[in-house]
């Protein structure tokens, strides 16, 4: 198979949709030798902040010389980013080789009614486990796809630790309409005896975590209770856990990143002895120096100031609005927004309008579930609606003064396209 044929075959599995449940992924893993068993894994879930927490933890572990596999979604530049080792995406050749290994098995499964129709994400999950096993990574950081309990990554039996970053309303059609129901799904990744690290959660969600950890006999570390952080300005923060106290600098933009850095650092401390890595301040600071995370409050240009951020659901937009108020209070902010139709667009737009008013511009983009322009006709004047986002971006960029900010936000799939366009334009 060529690389293009391989990608086409993987994406073809999308026709089976997203179907919670583990029977298909467990069967495929079993038939190729259970490559996930014995892998040293940290399993990371939550509504938002998963990717940033993975990035922080990856930096901390890589600085110790470890071979670190990361499984994240969606990708920002290229599909191969979804499974990377030490920030190097899987090669085209290796991806082809892995698919050629599993393709005959998948085709046999498709003949059996009960296990037919493995989905794209289930397939990618299996390929990831196989890749990390073959490459003998020292640790794999695996991001949950959707929810937790029934997510295809939840075949992990004995993780080094689990981390749950935030809990908010998203994917309610699948996860439930209450924070308690959503938290129950997210808490499904907590495993017996493995430490569970959670961020600052709503009270109802926190109660679910405590209850689940108690049932599973899992040591629970709660932000604000067992470990804390305080912002000190200039991207510096103080982190405290028992006798550990650090004053550190983290490189990512946005006040929510201190929260994610704290969750990552607490996770690092809980697995440090198992992985035989240093907990000295110098080692930790070196790890944070290495952290990058594209598409999240990422500065693409300083003159004029252009920032992209994948605020793709209500909790993420709320965080973005807080960041605008804190970081850009002395600047005029213009927003270009596009989203997919599985989200609550109205509430996201209302929050954005609160901070930028008539400087909120909406558009659409090339993606099967992108919100079409017709959805905006009754809500926005024609001057704020743009059929072609590239023309809109170019025009809005020209109109910026030295004290202005252009913020491009919404779906991560949209941000991926915008980032590629800006990068190509610079070249």
GROMACS .gro file of N, CA, C and O in nm, residues 47 146-147 167-186:
model
   92
   47UNK      N    1  -1.254   1.713   3.000
   47UNK     CA    2  -1.327   1.784   2.895
   47UNK      C    3  -1.233   1.870   2.812
   47UNK      O    4  -1.235   1.867   2.690
  146UNK      N    5  -1.298   1.032   2.372
  146UNK     CA    6  -1.426   1.090   2.411
  146UNK      C    7  -1.477   1.019   2.535
  146UNK      O    8  -1.492   0.898   2.536
  147UNK      N    9  -1.498   1.097   2.641
  147UNK     CA   10  -1.550   1.039   2.765
  147UNK      C   11  -1.441   0.969   2.843
  147UNK      O   12  -1.349   1.031   2.894
  167UNK      N   13  -1.374   1.903   3.401
  167UNK     CA   14  -1.505   1.845   3.368
  167UNK      C   15  -1.599   1.960   3.333
  167UNK      O   16  -1.615   2.054   3.412
  168UNK      N   17  -1.659   1.954   3.215
  168UNK     CA   18  -1.755   2.054   3.174
  168UNK      C   19  -1.853   1.994   3.076
  168UNK      O   20  -1.847   1.875   3.043
  169UNK      N   21  -1.946   2.075   3.028
  169UNK     CA   22  -2.048   2.026   2.936
  169UNK      C   23  -1.994   2.018   2.793
  169UNK      O   24  -1.960   2.120   2.735
  170UNK      N   25  -1.989   1.898   2.740
  170UNK     CA   26  -1.951   1.874   2.601
  170UNK      C   27  -1.991   1.731   2.566
  170UNK      O   28  -1.995   1.644   2.654
  171UNK      N   29  -2.024   1.707   2.440
  171UNK     CA   30  -2.066   1.574   2.394
  171UNK      C   31  -2.180   1.518   2.480
  171UNK      O   32  -2.182   1.399   2.514
  172UNK      N   33  -2.274   1.606   2.515
  172UNK     CA   34  -2.382   1.564   2.606
  172UNK      C   35  -2.473   1.458   2.545
  172UNK      O   36  -2.538   1.382   2.617
  173UNK      N   37  -2.478   1.453   2.411
  173UNK     CA   38  -2.560   1.351   2.346
  173UNK      C   39  -2.508   1.210   2.374
  173UNK      O   40  -2.583   1.113   2.368
  174UNK      N   41  -2.379   1.201   2.407
  174UNK     CA   42  -2.317   1.071   2.434
  174UNK      C   43  -2.289   1.051   2.583
  174UNK      O   44  -2.311   0.943   2.638
  175UNK      N   45  -2.241   1.158   2.649
  175UNK     CA   46  -2.193   1.145   2.787
  175UNK      C   47  -2.297   1.175   2.894
  175UNK      O   48  -2.278   1.142   3.011
  176UNK      N   49  -2.407   1.243   2.857
  176UNK     CA   50  -2.510   1.275   2.956
  176UNK      C   51  -2.529   1.424   2.973
  176UNK      O   52  -2.444   1.504   2.934
  177UNK      N   53  -2.640   1.462   3.034
  177UNK     CA   54  -2.679   1.603   3.045
  177UNK      C   55  -2.647   1.668   3.179
  177UNK      O   56  -2.684   1.783   3.202
  178UNK      N   57  -2.581   1.597   3.267
  178UNK     CA   58  -2.543   1.655   3.397
  178UNK      C   59  -2.394   1.639   3.419
  178UNK      O   60  -2.332   1.549   3.360
  179UNK      N   61  -2.337   1.724   3.503
  179UNK     CA   62  -2.194   1.714   3.534
  179UNK      C   63  -2.163   1.580   3.601
  179UNK      O   64  -2.057   1.521   3.578
  180UNK      N   65  -2.257   1.532   3.680
  180UNK     CA   66  -2.237   1.403   3.748
  180UNK      C   67  -2.229   1.289   3.646
  180UNK      O   68  -2.142   1.201   3.655
  181UNK      N   69  -2.318   1.292   3.546
  181UNK     CA   70  -2.318   1.188   3.444
  181UNK      C   71  -2.190   1.193   3.360
  181UNK      O   72  -2.128   1.090   3.331
  182UNK      N   73  -2.150   1.315   3.323
  182UNK     CA   74  -2.028   1.332   3.244
  182UNK      C   75  -1.906   1.287   3.324
  182UNK      O   76  -1.819   1.216   3.274
  183UNK      N   77  -1.902   1.326   3.452
  183UNK     CA   78  -1.790   1.288   3.539
  183UNK      C   79  -1.783   1.137   3.557
  183UNK      O   80  -1.673   1.080   3.566
  184UNK      N   81  -1.898   1.070   3.561
  184UNK     CA   82  -1.900   0.924   3.574
  184UNK      C   83  -1.833   0.859   3.454
  184UNK      O   84  -1.757   0.762   3.469
  185UNK      N   85  -1.858   0.912   3.335
  185UNK     CA   86  -1.792   0.862   3.216
  185UNK      C   87  -1.641   0.888   3.222
  185UNK      O   88  -1.560   0.800   3.193
  186UNK      N   89  -1.603   1.011   3.259
  186UNK     CA   90  -1.461   1.047   3.265
  186UNK      C   91  -1.387   0.962   3.370
  186UNK      O   92  -1.274   0.920   3.349
   0.00000   0.00000   0.00000
